[in-house]
């Protein structure tokens, strides 16, 4: 039984995962995961290698379909939806091993994510159906033809996309590299660019898969500030996977601990730090705790 | 890196001047080089259209199709059936008469070409929709299988395509102006597509479909769209080709896998994914194919006649092709385009090296 | 009744020929993830080799066939060494394009060396043309010969793969190249051996094909090659037993459909392609699943 605090949290649920389970052949990679994220929270998901953390991200973003269980995002059941629809609904992510479009420039990487602005008709229809008052009935626009014929409408959109992309790059301090190939960036900035690219889809919920992997302590320190900064500036809810305990303990409000696909602990950082099962799972590896 | 960016206005003016310049060159050529070479220059543009449409799929979008000849064949047959004079039709179709309404239609070249493009685009949709569910090599094989199905259906549908007898006496409408005019249209449309938000999405998908999907791109829809646009221009290319050849038939060596292979050579030489590279590759191919005819015809050295070797030119092409894949995979242009900026950067770099 | 039996025999015969070719595709794909487009053309070269051994070097037919098959094995070995090995770490599309290039190269080279016109392959003893009548069934001696050779080879290959050390190493490489090289098996040698065996099997199939439709031409490898690849996909690419089963399914389907619907004969080649497309849409991993989806 998990007790965090007894007073009721009035904020609305951004994400709710219920009995989320996935099997790969004989292996149950994630077993009945239950969890939630409240609006504006910054939550950590930790666990030893192969615990199933990335797999949870893949199920939230529609890359894998869960064997059973549901994913509810802002009250909408998104289980089994296509990744692009889920992105348009407002979930963006980064990848554990950076997956930038390395042959494209830094600016283009961000612009690619903004292409979703032209393509979100289906998602807006879902939103309209869900909350007709809040989301007006969407209008379908033949953006493809506008783009090929370069109509004024499209050119205006393109300018708008470029402006926003530069703004984003400035916010993450990458604007001076805008015309460099993404693969030419050093490792740290590549991680930042991946976050910027995710933000360009204008998400509510941001999923970060080991953002501090491969960084030195000082870079990790900066990243911690950066993540908190992003949360404030872009008012996103964040769920992050991380192995660096200091990092997680410092910035996360709540933490889920996963081992062999099962939740073994859930609570605020202090609780997790002293949890016996967590310490066991990390098997006395002092450097972690 | 302090290289100057060339403004949109300069770019536009230079490009317009260039297009007009090419127009004058073609005009001059059409009066001076003789009918034979005018035909070759026309063929260069037809090949270019086929190559650009192919590189949109295989290079820009990064899905490897082997079905291009199928769409070219659809375009060629559609256009030919629409422009063939009615008496010619009754004469050619002696195994089974041509069905209505094709037996009573005869229209101009331009509408026939457009319809050919649309029919080929529709064929591309029908092929792409199931094939794009699989990726990589499987997609290549699926499209190859579809192209073969198209060819075999053409070969057996005597009352529509005249089967293995093929179509003869197609009016020789394709001249240098139609071909180069359509090439200009192809470059503008596919170029505009490549340098738009959609083009960026296609390039992103060619690098990583999973990341592209996670960034909100409907990968399947964009691949299909690229495939259909490619099919349209392949159909246009086919229509022009049919009215250049004046006879077409469904043998594997004419509108089958061999043609796909030729267009593949063009885009590999030019650089997969580059429109200007595709044009350069196509021009090179058309030119080299002519030039290599020498090795296949008997030669006379100081009174000694060396017999020509049939098949030699194909062997040379195949060798060059393999060498390029092993040692020069980038091709002429890589993924870049021959833009004014590209030329300027190159010269700026050269000048910089000399300092 | 005898019509059905006749068709079943023909189907088995054709299926066996496809199976022998398909084994090479599936083994190479298992190890290199490469569709060896040149496989069908190596088959064609094997047939020409055999033909020239017999008519130009006047070897006895059986020796000519064996030498032809060995030479085809050498050709497969060289193709891998010269063209595929340098591209092993290149993008897979590059290797695929190169394979197409090699296929075209081997075809054009055959046109230059042997000429583009089909040549007769009537170099085997007349004995094979004899027909035995068996319960109203008319069976050529050649049929027995082909069926016999096919089954001996199929069982031989399965024995090699599942009952010998070399075979175990081959199967290990097919699942994971890096770990096997750590385990000490010499990966390069195993890959070469795979190409040699695959090419020799294909050449054997090609020679028997040429005996049945007694001619040989430079493009004869394309269609059987493509169909054998489809057979490999039907069986689940990467799986040798799968390729064998796939070959028989494909051969039987073709013969039976044409046998019972003779007016579809013109579309005979289409069946294989339609089967392929339907399969790719609904079960791309084939009957015997070997690979799972890639991890993210
Ligand atoms: N597509 C797949 N097919 C088969 N097994 C998979 C697949 N994806 C993940 N797994 C397995 O599921 C388990 C959980 O993997 P996952 O990547 O989620 O772990 P993780 O917690 O992210 O670990 P790490 O800290 O190393 O990133 C692993 O055993 C992995 O091998
Ligand atoms: Mg992980």
Short mmCIF file of N, CA, C and O in Angstrom, two decimals, chain B residues 298-307:
data_model
loop_
_atom_site.label_atom_id
_atom_site.label_comp_id
_atom_site.label_asym_id
_atom_site.label_seq_id
_atom_site.Cartn_x
_atom_site.Cartn_y
_atom_site.Cartn_z
N UNK B 298 30.22 -3.14 -85.67
CA UNK B 298 31.54 -3.50 -86.19
C UNK B 298 32.42 -2.26 -86.35
O UNK B 298 31.95 -1.19 -86.70
N UNK B 299 33.68 -2.42 -86.03
CA UNK B 299 34.59 -1.28 -86.14
C UNK B 299 35.64 -1.58 -87.21
O UNK B 299 35.96 -2.72 -87.49
N UNK B 300 36.15 -0.54 -87.76
CA UNK B 300 37.11 -0.70 -88.84
C UNK B 300 38.41 0.01 -88.47
O UNK B 300 38.48 1.22 -88.42
N UNK B 301 39.41 -0.80 -88.12
CA UNK B 301 40.72 -0.22 -87.78
C UNK B 301 41.69 -0.48 -88.93
O UNK B 301 42.08 -1.63 -89.15
N UNK B 302 42.08 0.53 -89.63
CA UNK B 302 43.08 0.40 -90.70
C UNK B 302 42.80 -0.81 -91.57
O UNK B 302 43.65 -1.66 -91.79
N UNK B 303 41.56 -0.92 -91.98
CA UNK B 303 41.22 -2.01 -92.88
C UNK B 303 40.87 -3.32 -92.21
O UNK B 303 40.38 -4.24 -92.85
N UNK B 304 41.12 -3.44 -90.90
CA UNK B 304 40.74 -4.69 -90.21
C UNK B 304 39.40 -4.46 -89.53
O UNK B 304 39.24 -3.50 -88.77
N UNK B 305 38.44 -5.31 -89.82
CA UNK B 305 37.13 -5.12 -89.22
C UNK B 305 37.00 -5.96 -87.96
O UNK B 305 37.21 -7.17 -87.99
N UNK B 306 36.70 -5.28 -86.84
CA UNK B 306 36.46 -5.99 -85.59
C UNK B 306 34.94 -6.10 -85.43
O UNK B 306 34.25 -5.09 -85.48
N UNK B 307 34.43 -7.30 -85.27
CA UNK B 307 32.97 -7.41 -85.15
C UNK B 307 32.49 -6.79 -83.84
O UNK B 307 33.20 -6.79 -82.84
#
